């Protein structure tokens, strides 16, 4: 009994010493007295809550809209609400590029990198700047259509409008949750209970996951509520004591008496003789066990003993590495720490990482030079530290690279893309929302003839898509998927050359390609040539007609996803014949098709329950 009391007394003493170091002298000696004094004050300062809407949209991963307009773009989130409290599909809202699990089911979807923690749900993000820094008390997201996509809200210590940014930029999670599906698609004000933070902020980040939703989620505005002064009670918050770090040095142990010190030394000597049962397990079995750990847990486990350090540093544990879930903590030092472990690295995901100076171009290049020889997949979506030197190093160091994702790297200068032509074995290239120009694209197509998946969605700086697709058809005949979302200058001639040269296409996205006219017969030709077609998006092409659907029904039995949103010339009878002829069809979007009213869609849904037929509405 008495030895136990002695140990507890010593533990309490060490805790007090730790608290004395972490807080001020007055707090450590009189934290309780400070609260009493606070309660005896006759008056307290009046705290005024500030309410503000977003001033500016700083960054985002994707949006449904065009780079040259405001309809369905993330920029609609700046300012006061445009739509709320109305519900429905409105062009004045912010809409992300995808929803549901449809895009994950496509052949163009890359395989997920192993060791991505199951707690990481985020698929898209957006960052908003507000006028004034405050200590947040509430965040309100005004969702006007299919709510439930927000899975995380974060606050940043950086003031984006300052001329002298701090060296240390911190991100703190205000709220996090799992993907949900709201009971109905009506508008709502989402205001979760947020955690207090110890710094003022005017920079918020919303991360979303729309995989559970039936249709595109639409956001109208974001409200930040907060106070200018730090909440008083937060100043007297009890410091958290890490039980694994009770002793800082010899001074602590010497003042607590020799018993604990001797006992710890004896215990350390006893355990240093071996590693328990781990010594008896085969090396390969331990490798399999620890392969289920996330990267931070793997690094922590390596600090336990020399045996586990050897296992946790084995390059075989880092053949696939996803750093995207840790974007807020990754920096040059992190890459330098991982560098000796990643000599066999084959698949690397650094999407969203390194922005605002956390990772430098020099730090990234050093990592790639050391670890890039075996790389076959590299995902760098929204990595704004990238420059021409980075792409030059990638293309010179990674001769085996087959997959490269640069989506939404919209600050990468056009001349940087010319280096991609050196990657002769490239099979998947994602350039969505980049500034690639026509000359660089033609150069890539000339030398990267093994391309199977190409995404040029919203690449507004390509002047003539007919020239691009003509060379694509001549050089990349094994192409499987092509995304030309919002490529406005593709003509019927270019489309005819494309389908003649790339007859094996299984996915083709021609959404919002307004220069294509069905009356020329280009869509019917497409249907006759692309027999393997599984996904076809003709979004917002007003000229799609019954003859086009009849050709689809007759020639494309493998069709799974079809989007004909916005056409005025498709009849219910033609749609029914299509549904009968395409047994694999799972998604059909007929929103804003004037001849297909809600009653007709409901009848078709009842007749074909295995097909998800989409029909958006506006109040």
XYZ file of C-alpha atoms in Angstrom:
619
model
C 0.000 0.000 0.000
C 2.674 2.483 1.102
C 4.952 1.955 -1.922
C 1.958 2.607 -4.181
C 1.191 5.883 -2.366
C 4.833 6.848 -2.675
C 4.781 6.279 -6.438
C 1.542 8.271 -6.831
C 3.029 11.127 -4.833
C 6.104 11.148 -7.026
C 3.949 11.072 -10.172
C 1.905 14.039 -8.907
C 5.098 15.937 -8.115
C 6.477 15.413 -11.625
C 3.173 16.544 -13.125
C 3.336 19.783 -11.136
C 6.875 20.390 -12.355
C 5.813 19.806 -15.950
C 2.954 22.228 -15.569
C 5.266 24.775 -14.016
C 7.461 24.664 -17.125
C 4.607 24.805 -19.632
C 2.700 27.691 -18.038
C 3.566 30.990 -16.424
C 4.704 31.082 -12.782
C 1.424 32.626 -11.695
C -0.560 29.957 -13.542
C 1.428 27.034 -12.169
C 1.323 28.235 -8.574
C -2.088 29.762 -8.579
C -4.207 28.527 -11.456
C -6.993 27.882 -8.986
C -6.416 31.250 -7.335
C -6.577 32.962 -10.764
C -10.027 31.523 -11.422
C -11.187 32.660 -7.990
C -9.860 36.159 -8.667
C -11.593 36.113 -12.038
C -14.889 35.237 -10.420
C -14.498 38.111 -7.909
C -14.234 40.763 -10.599
C -17.224 43.057 -10.622
C -17.167 43.632 -14.380
C -16.000 41.645 -17.392
C -15.237 42.980 -20.861
C -18.157 42.680 -23.256
C -17.416 40.146 -26.038
C -19.047 41.048 -29.344
C -19.541 38.260 -31.846
C -18.571 39.131 -35.416
C -20.483 37.611 -38.337
C -18.862 37.648 -41.769
C -19.277 35.997 -45.150
C -16.336 34.833 -47.228
C -14.459 37.649 -48.900
C -12.527 35.546 -51.403
C -12.173 31.970 -52.644
C -8.455 31.202 -52.519
C -8.172 27.629 -53.728
C -10.235 24.564 -54.615
C -9.749 21.110 -56.087
C -12.509 21.053 -58.724
C -15.756 22.629 -59.825
C -18.528 21.898 -62.274
C -18.357 25.290 -63.928
C -16.102 26.886 -66.494
C -12.907 28.818 -65.860
C -14.353 31.721 -67.879
C -17.743 32.155 -66.207
C -19.445 32.183 -62.806
C -22.071 29.471 -63.346
C -21.614 26.519 -60.969
C -18.124 27.696 -59.949
C -16.503 27.868 -56.520
C -16.215 31.638 -56.871
C -19.937 31.863 -56.127
C -19.138 31.174 -52.456
C -17.686 34.649 -51.995
C -20.124 37.133 -50.480
C -23.695 36.911 -49.252
C -26.082 34.110 -50.297
C -27.393 34.160 -53.854
C -30.034 31.447 -53.476
C -30.556 30.360 -49.877
C -33.117 29.564 -48.446
C -34.431 28.366 -51.834
C -33.729 24.752 -52.792
C -32.791 23.246 -56.119
C -30.323 23.341 -58.978
C -29.110 26.941 -59.413
C -26.243 28.237 -61.552
C -25.366 30.852 -58.896
C -24.072 28.194 -56.461
C -20.771 26.362 -56.017
C -20.766 22.796 -57.356
C -17.966 20.214 -57.336
C -17.125 18.154 -60.381
C -18.381 14.726 -59.258
C -20.890 13.024 -56.966
C -21.780 9.500 -55.887
C -19.573 6.537 -56.679
C -20.039 6.678 -60.446
C -16.621 8.113 -61.239
C -14.920 5.531 -58.995
C -16.524 2.734 -61.031
C -15.063 3.940 -64.333
C -12.046 2.325 -65.975
C -10.351 5.732 -65.931
C -10.383 5.800 -62.121
C -6.903 5.081 -60.686
C -6.422 2.342 -58.102
C -6.297 3.586 -54.528
C -2.848 3.627 -52.988
C -2.426 1.226 -50.089
C -2.131 2.482 -46.520
C -4.595 5.319 -47.034
C -6.202 5.502 -43.569
C -9.920 4.639 -43.519
C -10.571 7.761 -41.449
C -9.549 9.966 -44.395
C -12.796 10.712 -46.232
C -11.996 13.933 -48.116
C -12.343 13.929 -51.917
C -12.505 17.679 -52.663
C -11.724 20.891 -50.830
C -12.080 24.648 -50.994
C -10.368 27.428 -49.052
C -12.084 30.692 -48.116
C -10.635 33.963 -46.821
C -12.613 36.319 -44.592
C -12.091 40.000 -43.890
C -11.210 39.882 -40.187
C -9.378 37.400 -37.987
C -11.523 36.072 -35.131
C -11.588 33.252 -32.625
C -14.284 31.037 -34.189
C -17.466 30.337 -32.273
C -19.487 28.927 -35.182
C -19.231 28.082 -38.881
C -22.377 27.923 -41.002
C -22.475 26.333 -44.439
C -25.553 27.206 -46.501
C -26.305 24.132 -48.615
C -29.043 24.552 -51.191
C -29.153 21.146 -52.907
C -28.332 17.597 -51.793
C -26.595 18.530 -48.529
C -24.331 16.293 -46.497
C -21.035 16.402 -48.377
C -18.963 18.397 -45.845
C -16.740 16.047 -43.836
C -14.176 18.417 -42.310
C -13.761 22.101 -41.451
C -10.303 23.472 -40.665
C -8.912 26.843 -39.605
C -5.495 28.280 -40.449
C -3.272 30.577 -38.387
C -2.132 32.419 -41.522
C -3.757 35.699 -42.504
C -3.843 35.403 -46.327
C -3.926 39.193 -46.696
C -0.775 39.885 -44.669
C 2.381 41.088 -46.364
C 4.635 39.217 -43.913
C 3.424 35.620 -43.533
C 4.742 33.707 -40.507
C 7.257 30.913 -40.920
C 5.072 28.440 -39.023
C 1.606 27.952 -40.525
C -0.780 25.852 -38.453
C -4.008 24.130 -39.426
C -6.458 23.020 -36.740
C -9.551 20.877 -37.226
C -12.695 22.678 -36.077
C -15.009 19.786 -36.915
C -14.818 16.438 -38.702
C -17.316 13.718 -39.526
C -18.091 10.918 -41.939
C -19.825 11.197 -45.328
C -23.579 11.362 -44.873
C -26.681 11.350 -46.987
C -29.359 13.848 -46.004
C -32.922 12.589 -45.840
C -34.028 15.006 -48.561
C -32.312 17.274 -51.087
C -33.785 20.467 -49.610
C -31.705 23.456 -48.527
C -30.313 23.542 -45.013
C -27.966 25.520 -42.795
C -25.203 23.206 -41.625
C -23.665 24.464 -38.382
C -21.818 21.736 -36.479
C -20.404 22.225 -33.000
C -16.798 23.324 -33.474
C -13.748 22.919 -31.284
C -12.124 26.020 -29.739
C -8.699 27.005 -31.032
C -6.031 29.191 -29.455
C -5.359 31.497 -32.430
C -7.535 33.892 -34.451
C -8.289 32.972 -38.045
C -9.765 34.370 -41.225
C -8.877 31.370 -43.417
C -11.160 28.331 -43.454
C -10.934 25.118 -45.412
C -13.922 22.892 -46.159
C -13.293 19.313 -47.249
C -16.097 17.338 -48.835
C -17.017 13.822 -49.860
C -20.018 13.511 -52.184
C -19.818 9.742 -52.604
C -22.996 9.121 -50.580
C -25.095 11.696 -52.424
C -27.678 11.049 -55.123
C -26.680 14.141 -57.119
C -24.397 17.159 -57.153
C -24.220 19.019 -53.853
C -24.587 22.812 -54.138
C -23.217 25.379 -51.680
C -24.345 28.987 -51.569
C -22.351 30.729 -48.831
C -20.238 30.171 -45.720
C -20.573 32.222 -42.542
C -17.783 32.592 -39.979
C -18.821 33.727 -36.520
C -16.269 34.598 -33.875
C -14.940 37.061 -31.302
C -12.006 39.424 -31.667
C -10.536 38.690 -28.217
C -9.475 35.263 -27.070
C -12.149 33.744 -24.787
C -11.128 34.347 -21.151
C -11.653 30.822 -19.863
C -9.379 29.492 -22.581
C -6.488 31.370 -20.951
C -6.812 29.238 -17.823
C -7.288 25.899 -19.507
C -5.427 23.097 -17.692
C -2.386 22.055 -19.732
C -2.525 18.525 -21.115
C 0.212 16.311 -19.689
C 1.722 13.650 -21.906
C 2.185 10.594 -19.697
C 4.838 9.275 -22.050
C 7.044 12.330 -21.471
C 7.104 12.905 -17.730
C 10.859 13.285 -17.335
C 12.780 15.908 -19.279
C 16.197 15.192 -17.813
C 18.273 14.111 -14.906
C 17.057 16.991 -12.755
C 13.548 15.544 -12.481
C 14.727 12.097 -11.522
C 17.274 13.299 -9.020
C 14.695 15.356 -7.120
C 12.195 12.512 -6.871
C 14.615 10.178 -5.086
C 16.635 7.277 -6.311
C 13.958 4.577 -6.114
C 12.198 5.399 -9.399
C 15.475 6.122 -11.104
C 17.009 2.804 -10.068
C 13.857 0.880 -10.863
C 13.664 2.367 -14.349
C 17.323 1.578 -14.956
C 16.857 -1.995 -13.823
C 13.791 -2.377 -15.979
C 15.571 -0.917 -18.979
C 18.473 -3.323 -18.456
C 16.077 -6.243 -18.208
C 14.200 -5.386 -21.388
C 17.342 -4.587 -23.324
C 18.287 -8.247 -23.206
C 15.749 -9.076 -25.929
C 12.636 -8.091 -27.839
C 10.207 -10.526 -26.253
C 8.348 -12.804 -28.623
C 9.102 -10.616 -31.641
C 12.543 -12.242 -31.856
C 10.860 -15.595 -32.475
C 8.602 -14.420 -35.311
C 9.734 -14.728 -38.936
C 10.860 -11.467 -40.493
C 8.250 -11.723 -43.233
C 5.409 -12.202 -40.713
C 6.326 -9.046 -38.818
C 6.428 -7.202 -42.133
C 2.897 -8.362 -42.928
C 1.639 -7.303 -39.471
C 3.026 -3.785 -39.600
C 1.924 -3.311 -43.221
C -1.558 -2.559 -41.845
C -0.343 0.538 -39.987
C -0.770 4.082 -41.246
C 2.409 5.998 -42.017
C 2.485 8.064 -38.751
C 1.892 4.912 -36.693
C 4.661 3.151 -38.577
C 7.086 5.966 -37.743
C 6.055 5.921 -34.068
C 6.405 2.146 -33.811
C 9.942 2.418 -35.111
C 10.885 4.348 -31.964
C 10.068 1.414 -29.655
C 13.156 -0.741 -30.110
C 15.913 -1.515 -32.577
C 14.136 -4.569 -33.967
C 10.954 -2.633 -34.776
C 13.006 0.273 -36.056
C 14.597 -2.095 -38.535
C 11.191 -3.390 -39.652
C 9.571 0.060 -39.828
C 12.455 1.420 -41.897
C 12.380 -1.425 -44.402
C 11.865 0.063 -47.910
C 9.342 -2.699 -48.649
C 6.941 -0.910 -46.295
C 7.092 2.180 -48.522
C 6.490 0.750 -51.980
C 3.171 2.632 -51.992
C 2.908 5.894 -50.066
C -0.095 8.182 -49.738
C 0.777 11.481 -48.062
C -2.430 13.273 -49.051
C -4.173 12.569 -45.697
C -1.313 14.404 -43.957
C -1.222 17.456 -46.235
C -1.469 19.900 -43.308
C 1.639 18.475 -41.587
C 3.898 17.564 -44.482
C 6.961 19.728 -45.067
C 10.517 19.496 -46.335
C 11.679 17.923 -43.067
C 9.042 15.190 -43.411
C 10.250 14.345 -46.906
C 13.869 14.303 -45.720
C 12.904 11.903 -42.901
C 11.107 9.565 -45.333
C 13.779 9.758 -48.018
C 16.065 6.889 -46.849
C 13.026 4.601 -46.446
C 11.575 5.152 -49.932
C 14.287 3.741 -52.167
C 11.800 1.188 -53.609
C 8.903 3.634 -53.926
C 6.563 2.852 -56.840
C 3.326 4.740 -56.136
C 3.276 8.175 -54.474
C 0.305 10.428 -53.740
C 1.230 13.946 -52.603
C -1.992 15.631 -53.714
C -2.904 18.809 -51.783
C 0.481 18.790 -50.009
C 3.090 21.454 -49.475
C 1.193 24.658 -50.171
C 2.046 28.023 -48.592
C 5.719 27.185 -48.355
C 5.449 23.950 -46.359
C 7.187 22.050 -49.159
C 9.639 23.842 -51.401
C 10.526 22.974 -54.962
C 14.074 22.200 -53.817
C 12.875 19.849 -51.064
C 10.556 18.021 -53.439
C 13.235 17.680 -56.120
C 15.680 16.259 -53.585
C 13.125 13.630 -52.581
C 12.330 12.679 -56.187
C 16.014 12.429 -57.159
C 16.566 10.029 -54.273
C 13.345 7.984 -54.477
C 11.947 8.375 -57.979
C 13.813 5.775 -60.000
C 11.138 3.094 -59.517
C 8.089 5.364 -59.577
C 5.240 4.246 -61.816
C 2.480 6.457 -60.360
C 2.729 10.051 -59.143
C -0.300 12.072 -57.997
C 0.288 15.805 -57.456
C -3.181 17.320 -57.632
C -3.346 20.921 -56.324
C 0.375 21.036 -55.469
C 1.111 24.715 -55.952
C 4.789 24.476 -55.012
C 5.431 22.801 -58.375
C 7.423 24.729 -60.943
C 9.215 23.943 -64.182
C 12.262 22.617 -62.332
C 10.060 20.065 -60.516
C 8.614 18.693 -63.754
C 12.063 18.619 -65.323
C 13.388 16.565 -62.383
C 10.380 14.210 -62.494
C 10.795 13.540 -66.188
C 14.561 13.055 -65.904
C 14.477 10.861 -62.793
C 11.367 8.707 -63.286
C 11.828 6.869 -66.610
C 9.270 4.190 -65.666
C 6.469 6.605 -64.800
C 3.116 5.454 -66.186
C 0.616 7.658 -64.313
C 0.884 11.398 -63.676
C -1.853 13.513 -62.095
C -1.402 17.305 -62.226
C -5.080 18.216 -61.934
C -5.813 21.746 -60.678
C -2.129 22.702 -60.664
C -3.349 25.949 -62.183
C -0.308 27.984 -61.116
C 2.127 25.852 -63.095
C 3.410 27.906 -66.025
C 2.626 26.688 -69.585
C 6.244 26.082 -70.583
C 6.687 23.565 -67.746
C 4.468 20.990 -69.452
C 6.854 20.503 -72.374
C 9.026 18.226 -70.205
C 6.231 15.615 -69.937
C 7.033 14.497 -73.489
C 10.132 12.739 -72.082
C 7.932 10.197 -70.246
C 7.713 7.696 -73.078
C 5.881 5.039 -71.025
C 3.114 7.326 -69.782
C -0.316 5.658 -69.816
C -2.449 7.961 -67.644
C -2.170 11.750 -67.786
C -4.516 14.042 -65.842
C -4.239 17.720 -66.801
C -7.655 18.941 -65.631
C -7.676 22.721 -64.960
C -4.082 23.335 -65.967
C -2.561 25.988 -68.215
C -1.138 23.592 -70.766
C -0.961 25.092 -74.248
C -1.431 23.511 -77.638
C 2.264 23.269 -78.559
C 3.143 21.378 -75.369
C 0.164 19.057 -75.796
C 1.122 18.199 -79.366
C 4.669 17.513 -78.235
C 3.404 15.131 -75.536
C 1.180 13.240 -77.979
C 4.047 12.876 -80.431
C 6.256 10.993 -77.974
C 3.839 9.471 -75.391
C 2.193 6.993 -77.712
C 1.265 4.497 -74.958
C -1.381 6.812 -73.482
C -4.570 5.022 -72.438
C -6.250 7.631 -70.219
C -6.144 11.374 -70.915
C -7.988 14.161 -69.096
C -7.965 17.607 -70.720
C -11.074 18.898 -68.970
C -11.255 22.701 -68.593
C -7.860 23.248 -70.262
C -8.848 26.628 -71.647
C -5.475 27.588 -73.121
C -5.570 24.995 -75.909
C -6.588 27.004 -78.959
C -7.654 24.289 -81.412
C -8.853 20.954 -80.068
C -9.355 19.617 -83.582
C -5.587 19.616 -84.114
C -5.035 17.942 -80.736
C -7.556 15.125 -81.221
C -6.368 14.572 -84.787
C -2.835 13.867 -83.563
C -4.244 11.887 -80.638
C -6.126 9.623 -83.044
C -3.016 9.111 -85.149
C -0.511 8.464 -82.334
C -2.493 6.957 -79.416
C -4.726 4.329 -80.952
C -4.890 2.370 -77.709
C -6.704 5.187 -75.922
C -9.370 3.904 -73.499
C -10.732 7.086 -71.885
C -10.766 10.735 -72.921
C -12.144 13.651 -70.912
C -12.789 16.812 -72.958
C -15.127 18.470 -70.433
C -15.843 22.079 -71.466
C -13.598 22.009 -74.531
C -15.592 24.556 -76.482
C -13.762 24.563 -79.832
C -13.977 20.876 -80.744
C -15.791 20.557 -84.066
C -17.576 17.711 -85.869
C -14.483 17.196 -88.055
C -12.256 16.706 -85.025
C -14.710 14.294 -83.412
C -14.914 12.248 -86.628
C -11.106 11.895 -86.736
C -11.022 10.940 -83.060
C -13.545 8.086 -83.295
C -11.922 6.817 -86.495
C -8.482 6.533 -84.914
C -9.424 5.535 -81.345
C -12.080 2.909 -81.921
C -11.299 1.233 -78.582
C -12.542 4.170 -76.502
C -14.656 3.055 -73.547
C -15.174 6.470 -71.940
C -15.742 9.796 -73.643
C -16.718 13.003 -71.871
C -17.957 15.718 -74.238
C -19.873 17.650 -71.595
C -20.460 21.319 -72.425
C -18.712 21.014 -75.801
C -21.103 23.514 -77.330
C -19.606 23.521 -80.825
C -20.830 19.960 -81.588
C -24.154 19.776 -83.442
C -26.139 16.574 -83.756
C -27.601 17.628 -87.112
C -24.185 16.990 -88.707
C -24.470 13.299 -87.787
C -21.314 13.402 -85.615
C -22.960 11.787 -82.567
C -24.508 9.002 -84.642
C -21.097 8.360 -86.206
C -19.597 8.244 -82.716
C -22.131 5.598 -81.665
C -21.460 3.432 -84.717
C -17.665 3.544 -84.347
C -17.267 3.166 -80.547
C -18.709 -0.300 -80.008
C -17.065 -0.700 -76.562
C -18.428 2.519 -75.161
C -19.275 2.298 -71.455
C -19.522 5.977 -70.521
C -20.715 8.887 -72.669
C -21.326 12.413 -71.387
C -23.109 14.786 -73.787
C -23.976 17.238 -71.034
C -25.662 20.491 -72.122
C -25.635 19.596 -75.812
C -29.062 20.969 -76.737
C -29.108 19.234 -80.127
C -29.021 15.573 -78.998
C -32.086 13.911 -80.515
C -33.974 10.610 -80.749
C -31.850 9.403 -83.679
C -28.733 9.672 -81.516
C -30.299 7.566 -78.770
C -31.426 4.977 -81.295
C -27.850 4.620 -82.557
C -26.639 4.257 -78.982
C -29.213 1.534 -78.324
C -28.273 -0.323 -81.497
C -24.469 -0.131 -81.262
C -23.422 0.303 -77.604
C -24.781 -2.616 -75.539
C -22.050 -2.145 -72.888
C -23.146 1.413 -72.052
C -23.208 2.029 -68.278
C -23.232 5.828 -67.799
C -25.023 8.366 -70.022
C -25.523 12.087 -69.427
C -27.806 14.004 -71.831
C -28.641 16.860 -69.461
C -30.253 19.845 -71.114
C -31.401 18.442 -74.453
C -34.774 19.607 -75.782
C -35.170 17.016 -78.541
C -35.251 13.637 -76.773
C -38.656 11.983 -76.315
C -39.791 9.555 -73.582
C -40.228 6.790 -76.168
C -36.606 7.057 -77.321
C -35.364 6.959 -73.747
C -37.443 3.853 -73.019
C -36.035 2.052 -76.064
C -32.519 2.937 -74.920
C -33.137 1.549 -71.442
C -34.473 -1.671 -72.918
C -31.489 -2.115 -75.242
C -28.679 -1.357 -72.760
C -28.907 -3.940 -69.961
C -25.722 -2.686 -68.243
C -26.896 0.912 -67.979
C -26.723 2.158 -64.373
C -26.737 5.964 -64.620
C -28.843 8.236 -66.834
C -29.001 11.996 -66.300
C -31.973 13.671 -68.000
C -32.034 16.861 -65.931
C -33.498 19.863 -67.787
C -34.652 17.667 -70.680
C -37.812 19.567 -71.554
C -39.752 16.571 -72.926
C -39.099 14.429 -69.831
C -41.133 15.686 -66.896
C -40.984 14.384 -63.333
C -43.931 12.003 -63.833
C -42.272 10.407 -66.880
C -39.003 9.961 -65.000
C -40.833 8.314 -62.119
C -42.566 5.888 -64.490
C -39.241 4.962 -66.098
C -37.672 4.501 -62.663
C -40.430 2.075 -61.720
C -39.960 0.119 -64.951
C -36.152 0.011 -64.652
C -35.355 -0.032 -60.912
C -31.691 -0.954 -61.451
C -31.019 2.283 -63.334
C -30.442 5.519 -61.429
C -32.285 8.154 -63.482
C -31.406 11.707 -62.452
C -33.769 14.653 -62.789
C -32.791 17.805 -60.906
C -35.290 20.484 -59.935
C -35.428 24.182 -59.155
C -37.881 25.705 -56.712
